[in-house]
C-alpha cells in the first residue's frame, strides 16, 4: 500500500518546526510514505527544498518529499491537486491519502470542500482509503467546531478523522495515566477526601513574535486552554477506565468534561509589547488564570487553579497536587507543611512527592523533603517528540492519542465564557505575572507554587 | 549540681565501644559530669586509662574519667564504693548519682542490692538525686524481668529508672514516627485496607566472636527480638498519639504490644561454626524468623514477617511495607508490580517509595521505579550516634527514648514461646540464610525482599 | 399517531399473565394504542376473547384488542398479516407498529424475516415508525444471540429494538441504584475495602408445571441467570454513572460485565419429579449455584455467590451484602456478628441494615439488630407491575429499562461454561436445597443467609 | 463484710428522687448494705421515715435505712457521727464506709475535713475500707475542682474516689460506644472524611422550680455542659480503646478532651420568669448554645454544635450526625437530602439512619427515609435507671461509669470561658428557643434538626 500525506500549510511554522523533523525521523526508522507539501511561498520543489530543508537532510527523507504550489482561491486548485495525486498514485493498487490540515481554522471550510471534490474525482483509480488530520484548535468556538465537524463528516467517517492535540502524544501525559491507574497507593490518595486543591501552571518565556498574524485571531484560550489544559484536567481527574484502550479512556474523559460547568471565575491579560511593531493595537489575551471544579463524586469540591501564558520570567510547566493538612491543625504547628505531588514537565520531567521528615537533632521538628523520580535519569533521554508519536499513530490508524469530537465539543462549552467579546484584558509588563493571578490566589486563600 | 555516672561493667565491651565515645563527645560539647568506671580488669586508674583510652583523648574527657577496682563478691565492696563516692562529692551541695548497669542480667540482683546499701549510707551528706540505668535485655524472660523490676522499685521510683533500648536513640526510629504522623498521605495508606504485609529484615555479617560467653546465655531472641524488633513493630503500627510527648507515645505503644499474641509461628537456627573454638557444643540460636499479627482495628490481618540474625552474606537492615495490588488483578497483568515503602537503615539511611511508571515507547507498560529520600544527602551525615542521644537524655531526665516497664513486660510475653527449652535449632552454614526462612516465606506465599 | 402492538405469541403464557393485564391497565389510564394478538389456538376474535379475556374486562381495553389467526408456516402468512395491518391503519397519516415477539427463541428467525417482508410491503401507505420487542432470553447462547441480532439489525436500527429483561422494570432494581448513588454513606462502604462477600438467593417454590415444553429447552441458566441475575450483579457493582440517563448507566453496566470472567465454579441440579408426567427423562437443570468475581478496582476480590432455582421449600429472593468483621478479630470475641445489608425482594420489599447494639444489663455484650426500611410501609403498596412499566417505556421510546445488546452479549459470554453439553446435573428431592449448594458454601467458608 | 453508705444531703432532692429508689431496688434484688441518711430537716428517724419514705416501702429497704440529725456547723458534729458509725459497725470484723456527698459544691471542703476526722478516729476498731462519692458538678470551676481534689486525695486514694456523672450510667451512653466499636460499617463512616457536622440538642420543658436556691449558683454550664455534654462528646469522638475496660476507655476520652480548645463561640440565655417569685433578679443562665471542635486526626474540622437548657416547648434529647452530601453537588439536585444518623434519647430511645430511597413511579427521584432501631421494641423496656447502675458499680468498686479527675479537669478547662463574670445573658420567653440559637445556626450555615 502506498501512503501519501497531503500537507496543507506545507510552508508554515508547524510543518517546518515539528512535522518535517517527525517525517524525516520516521522515514529513517523505515516507515514508508510520501509527503506532498502544499503552499504558496514557493513555486517549485527546488525552491521549496533549498529554502526550507537543510542541506544535509538524508535522501531517505528528501526522496519522499514533494511540493506543489497550491492556491486555494485559484479556480483550478482542485483540478491541479487531483492531477498531481493521480500521478503520484501511479500503478499502485492500494493508496491511502492522508490530508493533513495545518491551517488557520478560518480556512478549514474551503479546504475540506476542495478535499471532497478531489476525493470524488479520485474515487475510481484504485482501491483507496483516506484519513484527514486537523490541527487544534478545532474550530473557533463551540458553534464553529460543530459546523466544521458536520462538513468533515460529509466526506469522512469519524474513524477517518484525526483531531490533533499534540499534548496527547507527550510521554508525560501517558505517564500521568499509568501513575494513576497502575499504583494502588496513588489511587488511595487521589480523591476529594485527600486532595485539597490542584494548581496547573504553564508559563512560557517567549511571546507571539512573528506568529502575530496567526495568534491575533486565536489568543491563549483557543491556543492552549481549550485543548492542552482541558486534556490535562481530564487525565488528572478521570475515573479508572474499563481498559486502557482508546475508547474506554475516551468514555472516562468525556465524563470528566461533562462534569465541568462553563468557567465562571477567570481573568485575562496581554503583555505590554504585544503587536508593538504591527502598527495597530492588539487586544488578544496572552495570559489567563481561572478556577474550575470537576463535579464528579470523587473530585467535587477540589478547586483546580490554572494559570498559563506568555512572556513570563521563567519557563515552567507543572502540576501541583496539594493534599489536605490535618496534621498542622491537630499538632497546632503551622510549620508543618502540606504533602504534595509535583509533576514537572518543564524544564525537566520529574515527579516529586513532598513529605515531611524529621530534622535531625531536633525534638520532633519536621521539614518537607522531596521523594523524586527523574524521567531521564531512570529511562534515559530517549523520549520521542510528541509529533513523531502523533504521526506514527496516524499512519497506524491508532486513535489513542487523539481527542474525540465529544471531548472537543465539551471543552469549547467549558471555555466559552472566556471567548466572549469585550472582556477586560489586563496589560502586564513582560517578564511579570499579571496581577490578577496573584489576586485570584489571595481571594481563594492559596499561593501559587513557585 | 554535680553529676556522677557510676559505670558498672566499666571495662566491658559496651562501655569501650559505645559509652566512652559518647561520654567523650558530650563532654567536649560541654556537658558537665564525672564518670567512675567500675571493673576488675585493672587495679589502678593509670592502668585502666593506658589500656583502654586512646592516647590522644582530650583532657576535657580524661580529666573527668575515674576508675575503681570493684569486685562485687568482695564483702567490702559496698564500703569501698561508698567511700569513693563520698570523696567524689566533696563539698558539693547537690549531687546526682547515675548508676549505669552495663552487666549481664544475672548480676543485676546483687548489683542493685549493693546500690541500695550504698544509697542508704550516702543519704545524709548532701542533697541527692539519683537515677539508675539498666541495659537491654531487661531480664531473661517475663518472670525475671518482673522480679528485677520489683527489686529496682524498692530503691528507685519508676521516674528514676532508665531502661535502655538504644534503638530508640536512633534517628531513623524517630523519623519513622514523624513520617507516619506528620504526613496526611502516609496516614491514608498506612492501614489494613491498603497494606498487604510487612517484612522486617535485620541481617548481620558478623558472628558472636569473643562475646561468646555473654551471647551463649542470651541468644537472638533476648539480644534483639524482645527489644529492638518489638520496638520497631510498635513504631510501625502504633496509632496517632495525643501528642509526641513520651507518655502519650508510650500509651500507644503499649496498646500495640497488648494486641500481639505470643508468637506461634517461628523458627530458629545457629550458624555452623558457633562456639567452634570453645570446646563445647553451643545450641544458642543466632538466627530466627517468625510471623506475628498486631490485632488492632487498623492493622489486624496484616502479617508481619521478621528475620534476623548473624553470619549472613550481606549486612542489611530494612523494613519493607508491601501494599495490596488490585491493579494486577484488574488489569490481568502479572508484570504490574506492587507498590511498596522501603525503609533502609543499613547500609544507608534511605526511604524509597516504589511505584510503577510508564516505560517510554511502550503501549501502557509500566515498571517499578523508586522515589527516593536519602537522609545524608538531604540532612548531611551529622546524625548523632544512638548512645550519645541516650546518655544525653539520661542526663536531662527526658524519658522519650526509653521503653516503659509495661512495654518490656509485654514484649517478654510475646516472645516467651521462643524462649522455651529444647526448641529445635537448625544449623546453617555461615554466609547463608537458614532454610526455614525460605520455607516460611514459601508457606506464606511471599518472597523476602532481597 | 396510531400505535399498534402486533402481539406474537398472543395466546401464550406471558401474554395472558403479564401483558394483557398491563395493556388493560395502561389503556384504562389513558394510553392510546391497539393490540393485534396473533395465535393459532383460536380462529376468530370472539373465540379468543371469550376463552381468554375475563367477562368483566372494561371496553376501554377490549375495544382495542383484536385477534388474527396466524400460522407462520402458512405460505400466505405474510400477505394475511400485511392486509390486516393495512386495514388497521385506515386513513391515519402516521402509524407506529410495535412487533412484540413473545416466542420461543427458535422461532425468532422466521418471525423476523416475515416482519421484514411485511415491513417492505407496508412502507408506502403512510408515515411509519416501527419498533420491535424481543423477550429474554435473547438467543440460546452467545453465537445465536449475535446471529439473531444481525437478522434484527437488517430490518431495525438499534434504537428501534427493545430487548426485554422485565427485572429492569421492577421498582426494587431502580431503588438499588438510587440507594447506591444517592447516599454518601452507602458509597463509603460499598467496595472491596469493606465488603467481604455478596450472596444472591432466588429460590422459587413452584416447578416447571405445564411450561415443560418451553422450559425443557431453556433451563435455569437461560431462564434467569443470563438475564435477571447478571443484571442484578451489574446494579450491585457498577460505578457511579455520569448521569442517570440510560446511556450513561449502560456504559457502567457494560464495564461490570466485561470485568467478569466466564464462570468457572458452578453446579447444577434438577428436581426429582421434573418431567415425570412427560414420558421421557428430562435433564434440564432447574437449580444452579455458582461463584464469580467482578474484577474492577473497587470490587475485585469480593466473591459473589449465587443460588437460584425451582421447587424449594420457601420462596425467597434476597441479596445479602456481608461486611468485613475486624471487630471480632480485634475483640477476640466470636459472638460479635458481622454487619450486613439485606435487600429482600420476596416475600416483602425490605432493606435491612444489620448492626450490633448493646444487650441491656450486660457488660459490653452486643447482638445484631435490624435497622429496617419497609417499602410498602413507607410508600404504600402502589408499586406498579414490572410489565406495565416495561410496556409504558416501549410506548414512550424510553430505553432506560432495557439491556443493551452489548450487555446481553457479555452475559452470554459469562454463563457460556454453564451451557455446555453433558454437564453433571444433580437430582434433588423437591422442597430441598441441592447438596452442592451446601458443599459450595462449605468449601468457600461461608453459610448461606437463610 | 458490712457496707454502710453515709448519705450526706440525705433529705435533699437527689436522695429522694433518685438514690432512695435505687437503694430500695438494689436491696430488693439482694444487695446487702446499710444507709445512714444525714440531714437537718428532721430530728428523728421516725420523722424522717414518715415524711420521706412512702408507707408501702418494703422492710427489705426500710430495715436498712437509718437517719442522723447532722449539722456540719455544730462543733460536736464529728464526734456524733463517729459515735453513730462505731455503733453501726458493732462486732463486725470488716466494714466499708461509703461517704456519699450529695451536697452543694460549696460544702465539700468542710464535709471532707470532717470525714477525715471521723476517719482518723474510726481507724482502729476493725478492718476498714472506705470510698467517697462526689456528685457532679465536681467543683465550681477548674481551680476549685483541683482544690477539692487535693483535699479529697489527702484522705482517699484515687481508687477510692467515685466522681459521679450519672449520664455514664445510662444505657444509651454505653450503647453509643458499642455502636461505634462493634460495627465495622459505622467505623468506616465515623470520621471527618464523611461527617459534615454534629448537633447535640438537649431541650427540657421544665424550669428551675423549687431548686432555685441550688440552681442559682450553678447555671446550665455547671449543671449539664461541663459534665453530661462533655461526656457525650467524648463518647461520640473517642478513638477505639485498647479494650472496653474502664482504664482503656478513660485513656481515649482524655485524648478527646485534651484536643478541645476552650470554647470561643457561645451564647447564653435565661428564661424570662426565672426567679420571678424570689424577690430578686436572677441572672443565672438556663440555656446555652455553642460550637466546638475536637482536634484529633479523625475529627478535626467537624463542627460540633450544642444547644441545651430549660423551659422549651418540647422535651427533646438527641444527637444528629450529618454526613457530607456529595450527591447533591454531583447531581445538581438540591432536593437530594443528606444522610444522617439520629440518636434520640428522649422521648424514646431510637437510632435512625436517614437515607435516600426512590419515590415509586418517579424517574430517579429520591426522598429520605428512616432505617430505625427502637430500643424498647427490640430489648423491651427493662432498661435500669442510671442511678441504680451507678450505685451498683460503687458497691462493686467498678469504675467504668465514672469520669476520671483528668476528664473533669479538662472539661472545666474547656467550659471556662463560659463561666466568666458579666457575660451577656439573653432573656427568652418561656417555651421559646433563644434567638441566639437560631442566629448561631444561620451564621454557621446550618439549621437545627428539629
CSV table of C-alpha atoms in Angstrom, one decimal, chain D residues 135-391:
chain,number,residue,atom,x,y,z
D,135,UNK,CA,-21.8,14.4,92.8
D,136,UNK,CA,-21.4,16.5,89.7
D,137,UNK,CA,-20.5,19.2,89.2
D,138,UNK,CA,-17.3,18.4,90.9
D,139,UNK,CA,-16.2,21.9,91.8
D,140,UNK,CA,-17.3,25.3,90.5
D,141,UNK,CA,-14.5,25.7,88.0
D,142,UNK,CA,-11.1,24.4,87.2
D,143,UNK,CA,-9.4,25.9,90.2
D,144,UNK,CA,-11.9,24.8,92.8
D,145,UNK,CA,-12.1,21.3,91.3
D,146,UNK,CA,-8.4,20.9,91.7
D,147,UNK,CA,-8.6,22.3,95.2
D,148,UNK,CA,-11.4,19.9,96.2
D,149,UNK,CA,-9.5,17.1,94.7
D,150,UNK,CA,-6.3,17.9,96.6
D,151,UNK,CA,-8.4,17.9,99.8
D,152,UNK,CA,-10.0,14.6,98.8
D,153,UNK,CA,-6.7,13.0,98.0
D,154,UNK,CA,-5.4,13.7,101.4
D,155,UNK,CA,-7.9,11.3,102.8
D,156,UNK,CA,-8.6,9.0,99.9
D,157,UNK,CA,-6.7,7.4,97.1
D,158,UNK,CA,-7.9,8.0,93.6
D,159,UNK,CA,-9.1,4.4,93.6
D,160,UNK,CA,-11.4,5.2,96.5
D,161,UNK,CA,-12.9,8.3,94.9
D,162,UNK,CA,-16.1,7.9,92.8
D,163,UNK,CA,-16.9,11.1,90.9
D,164,UNK,CA,-20.4,10.9,89.6
D,165,UNK,CA,-21.8,11.8,86.2
D,166,UNK,CA,-24.9,9.8,86.2
D,167,UNK,CA,-25.1,10.0,82.4
D,168,UNK,CA,-22.4,7.4,82.3
D,169,UNK,CA,-24.9,5.0,83.9
D,170,UNK,CA,-27.3,5.4,81.1
D,171,UNK,CA,-27.8,2.6,78.7
D,172,UNK,CA,-27.8,4.8,75.7
D,173,UNK,CA,-24.3,6.1,76.5
D,174,UNK,CA,-22.9,2.6,76.7
D,175,UNK,CA,-24.8,1.7,73.6
D,176,UNK,CA,-23.1,4.6,71.8
D,177,UNK,CA,-19.7,3.1,72.4
D,178,UNK,CA,-20.8,-0.4,71.3
D,179,UNK,CA,-22.4,1.0,68.2
D,180,UNK,CA,-19.2,2.7,67.3
D,181,UNK,CA,-16.8,-0.1,68.2
D,182,UNK,CA,-18.7,-3.2,67.4
D,183,UNK,CA,-19.7,-2.2,63.8
D,184,UNK,CA,-17.2,-2.1,61.0
D,185,UNK,CA,-19.5,-0.1,58.8
D,186,UNK,CA,-20.1,2.6,61.4
D,187,UNK,CA,-16.3,2.8,61.9
D,188,UNK,CA,-16.0,3.4,58.2
D,189,UNK,CA,-18.2,6.5,58.1
D,190,UNK,CA,-17.4,8.0,61.5
D,191,UNK,CA,-14.7,10.5,60.7
D,192,UNK,CA,-14.1,13.8,59.1
D,193,UNK,CA,-13.9,12.4,55.7
D,194,UNK,CA,-17.6,11.5,55.9
D,195,UNK,CA,-19.2,13.5,58.7
D,196,UNK,CA,-20.1,17.1,58.0
D,197,UNK,CA,-21.2,18.2,61.4
D,198,UNK,CA,-22.7,17.1,64.6
D,199,UNK,CA,-25.6,18.6,66.5
D,200,UNK,CA,-26.4,17.9,70.1
D,201,UNK,CA,-29.7,19.1,71.4
D,202,UNK,CA,-30.9,18.7,75.0
D,203,UNK,CA,-34.0,20.7,75.5
D,204,UNK,CA,-36.0,20.4,78.7
D,205,UNK,CA,-39.5,21.6,79.2
D,206,UNK,CA,-39.3,22.2,82.9
D,207,UNK,CA,-37.7,25.1,84.7
D,208,UNK,CA,-35.7,25.5,87.9
D,209,UNK,CA,-38.7,25.5,90.2
D,210,UNK,CA,-38.1,25.0,93.8
D,211,UNK,CA,-34.4,24.2,93.1
D,212,UNK,CA,-33.8,27.9,92.5
D,213,UNK,CA,-31.5,28.2,95.5
D,214,UNK,CA,-29.3,25.4,94.2
D,215,UNK,CA,-29.5,26.3,90.6
D,216,UNK,CA,-28.9,30.0,91.0
D,217,UNK,CA,-25.3,29.3,91.9
D,218,UNK,CA,-24.9,26.6,89.3
D,219,UNK,CA,-26.4,27.5,85.9
D,220,UNK,CA,-26.6,25.5,82.8
D,221,UNK,CA,-22.8,25.3,82.2
D,222,UNK,CA,-22.0,23.7,85.5
D,223,UNK,CA,-25.3,21.7,85.6
D,224,UNK,CA,-25.0,19.8,82.3
D,225,UNK,CA,-22.5,21.2,79.9
D,226,UNK,CA,-19.3,20.6,81.9
D,227,UNK,CA,-20.3,17.1,82.6
D,228,UNK,CA,-23.1,15.4,80.6
D,229,UNK,CA,-22.5,17.2,77.3
D,230,UNK,CA,-18.7,16.9,77.5
D,231,UNK,CA,-19.1,13.2,78.2
D,232,UNK,CA,-21.4,12.7,75.3
D,233,UNK,CA,-18.8,14.4,73.1
D,234,UNK,CA,-16.1,12.1,74.2
D,235,UNK,CA,-18.3,9.1,73.5
D,236,UNK,CA,-19.1,10.4,70.1
D,237,UNK,CA,-15.5,11.1,69.1
D,238,UNK,CA,-13.1,8.9,71.1
D,239,UNK,CA,-10.8,6.5,69.2
D,240,UNK,CA,-11.0,2.8,69.5
D,241,UNK,CA,-9.8,1.9,73.0
D,242,UNK,CA,-7.3,-1.0,73.5
D,243,UNK,CA,-10.2,-2.8,75.3
D,244,UNK,CA,-13.5,-1.8,76.8
D,245,UNK,CA,-12.2,-1.8,80.4
D,246,UNK,CA,-12.5,1.5,82.3
D,247,UNK,CA,-8.9,2.5,82.1
D,248,UNK,CA,-8.5,2.0,78.4
D,249,UNK,CA,-11.7,3.9,77.8
D,250,UNK,CA,-10.5,6.7,80.1
D,251,UNK,CA,-7.3,7.0,78.1
D,252,UNK,CA,-9.2,7.7,74.9
D,253,UNK,CA,-11.7,10.0,76.5
D,254,UNK,CA,-8.9,12.1,77.9
D,255,UNK,CA,-7.3,12.3,74.5
D,256,UNK,CA,-10.5,13.8,73.1
D,257,UNK,CA,-10.9,16.4,75.9
D,258,UNK,CA,-7.3,17.4,75.6
D,259,UNK,CA,-7.9,18.0,71.9
D,260,UNK,CA,-10.7,20.6,72.5
D,261,UNK,CA,-9.8,24.2,72.9
D,262,UNK,CA,-11.6,26.4,75.4
D,263,UNK,CA,-15.0,27.2,73.9
D,264,UNK,CA,-14.8,30.5,72.0
D,265,UNK,CA,-18.2,30.7,70.2
D,266,UNK,CA,-21.0,30.5,72.7
D,267,UNK,CA,-24.2,32.3,73.8
D,268,UNK,CA,-26.3,32.1,76.9
D,269,UNK,CA,-29.8,33.0,77.9
D,270,UNK,CA,-32.2,32.7,80.8
D,271,UNK,CA,-35.9,32.3,80.7
D,272,UNK,CA,-38.0,35.4,81.4
D,273,UNK,CA,-39.7,34.2,84.5
D,274,UNK,CA,-36.7,32.7,86.2
D,275,UNK,CA,-36.7,33.5,89.9
D,276,UNK,CA,-39.8,35.6,89.5
D,277,UNK,CA,-41.1,34.6,92.9
D,278,UNK,CA,-37.8,35.1,94.7
D,279,UNK,CA,-37.9,38.8,95.1
D,280,UNK,CA,-34.6,39.4,93.3
D,281,UNK,CA,-33.3,39.3,89.8
D,282,UNK,CA,-31.6,36.1,88.8
D,283,UNK,CA,-29.1,36.3,86.0
D,284,UNK,CA,-28.1,32.6,86.0
D,285,UNK,CA,-28.1,31.2,82.5
D,286,UNK,CA,-30.6,28.5,81.9
D,287,UNK,CA,-29.9,28.0,78.2
D,288,UNK,CA,-26.7,27.9,76.1
D,289,UNK,CA,-25.7,27.2,72.6
D,290,UNK,CA,-22.1,26.8,71.5
D,291,UNK,CA,-19.7,25.4,68.9
D,292,UNK,CA,-16.5,23.4,69.4
D,293,UNK,CA,-14.1,21.3,67.5
D,294,UNK,CA,-12.3,18.1,68.5
D,295,UNK,CA,-8.9,18.5,67.0
D,296,UNK,CA,-7.9,14.9,66.6
D,297,UNK,CA,-6.7,13.5,63.3
D,298,UNK,CA,-10.1,11.8,62.6
D,299,UNK,CA,-12.4,14.6,63.8
D,300,UNK,CA,-10.6,17.8,63.2
D,301,UNK,CA,-12.7,20.1,61.1
D,302,UNK,CA,-16.1,18.8,62.1
D,303,UNK,CA,-18.1,21.5,63.9
D,304,UNK,CA,-20.0,20.2,66.9
D,305,UNK,CA,-23.0,22.4,67.7
D,306,UNK,CA,-24.7,22.1,71.1
D,307,UNK,CA,-27.8,23.7,72.4
D,308,UNK,CA,-29.3,22.8,75.8
D,309,UNK,CA,-31.4,24.3,78.5
D,310,UNK,CA,-34.7,24.8,80.2
D,311,UNK,CA,-38.3,25.9,79.6
D,312,UNK,CA,-38.5,24.8,76.0
D,313,UNK,CA,-41.7,23.9,74.2
D,314,UNK,CA,-40.7,20.3,73.7
D,315,UNK,CA,-38.6,17.9,75.7
D,316,UNK,CA,-36.0,16.5,73.3
D,317,UNK,CA,-32.7,14.9,73.7
D,318,UNK,CA,-30.9,13.9,70.5
D,319,UNK,CA,-27.7,13.7,68.6
D,320,UNK,CA,-27.7,14.4,64.9
D,321,UNK,CA,-24.8,13.2,62.9
D,322,UNK,CA,-24.9,14.9,59.5
D,323,UNK,CA,-22.9,13.4,56.6
D,324,UNK,CA,-21.3,15.2,53.7
D,325,UNK,CA,-23.5,15.3,50.7
D,326,UNK,CA,-21.5,15.0,47.5
D,327,UNK,CA,-24.5,13.6,45.7
D,328,UNK,CA,-26.4,16.8,45.8
D,329,UNK,CA,-23.5,18.6,44.2
D,330,UNK,CA,-22.7,16.0,41.7
D,331,UNK,CA,-26.3,15.5,40.6
D,332,UNK,CA,-27.0,19.3,40.7
D,333,UNK,CA,-30.2,18.4,42.6
D,334,UNK,CA,-30.9,20.3,45.8
D,335,UNK,CA,-33.7,18.0,46.7
D,336,UNK,CA,-31.3,15.2,47.5
D,337,UNK,CA,-31.1,15.1,51.3
D,338,UNK,CA,-28.0,14.5,53.3
D,339,UNK,CA,-27.5,11.2,55.1
D,340,UNK,CA,-27.7,11.2,58.8
D,341,UNK,CA,-27.6,9.1,62.0
D,342,UNK,CA,-30.0,10.3,64.6
D,343,UNK,CA,-29.6,9.1,68.1
D,344,UNK,CA,-32.7,10.0,70.1
D,345,UNK,CA,-32.7,9.6,73.9
D,346,UNK,CA,-35.9,11.4,74.7
D,347,UNK,CA,-38.8,11.0,74.3
D,348,UNK,CA,-37.8,7.5,73.2
D,349,UNK,CA,-34.6,5.6,72.7
D,350,UNK,CA,-34.2,5.2,69.0
D,351,UNK,CA,-31.4,5.2,66.5
D,352,UNK,CA,-32.3,6.2,62.9
D,353,UNK,CA,-30.2,6.1,59.8
D,354,UNK,CA,-31.6,8.5,57.3
D,355,UNK,CA,-31.0,7.5,53.7
D,356,UNK,CA,-32.5,8.4,50.4
D,357,UNK,CA,-34.6,5.9,48.5
D,358,UNK,CA,-36.6,6.1,45.3
D,359,UNK,CA,-40.0,7.6,45.3
D,360,UNK,CA,-42.0,4.9,43.4
D,361,UNK,CA,-43.3,5.9,40.0
D,362,UNK,CA,-40.8,8.7,39.6
D,363,UNK,CA,-37.9,8.8,37.4
D,364,UNK,CA,-34.9,8.8,39.8
D,365,UNK,CA,-36.4,11.0,42.4
D,366,UNK,CA,-35.5,10.1,46.0
D,367,UNK,CA,-36.5,11.1,49.4
D,368,UNK,CA,-35.0,10.5,52.8
D,369,UNK,CA,-36.5,7.5,54.7
D,370,UNK,CA,-35.6,6.2,58.1
D,371,UNK,CA,-33.9,2.9,58.9
D,372,UNK,CA,-34.9,2.7,62.5
D,373,UNK,CA,-33.8,0.8,65.6
D,374,UNK,CA,-36.1,1.2,68.6
D,375,UNK,CA,-34.5,0.1,71.9
D,376,UNK,CA,-37.7,-0.9,73.7
D,377,UNK,CA,-39.2,-2.7,70.8
D,378,UNK,CA,-36.1,-4.8,70.5
D,379,UNK,CA,-35.0,-5.2,74.0
D,380,UNK,CA,-38.1,-4.4,76.0
D,381,UNK,CA,-38.4,-1.5,78.4
D,382,UNK,CA,-36.2,-3.1,81.0
D,383,UNK,CA,-33.5,-0.5,81.0
D,384,UNK,CA,-32.4,0.1,84.5
D,385,UNK,CA,-32.3,3.6,85.9
D,386,UNK,CA,-28.9,5.3,85.6
D,387,UNK,CA,-28.6,5.7,89.4
D,388,UNK,CA,-29.2,2.1,90.1
D,389,UNK,CA,-26.4,1.2,87.8
D,390,UNK,CA,-24.2,3.9,89.4
D,391,UNK,CA,-24.8,2.7,92.9
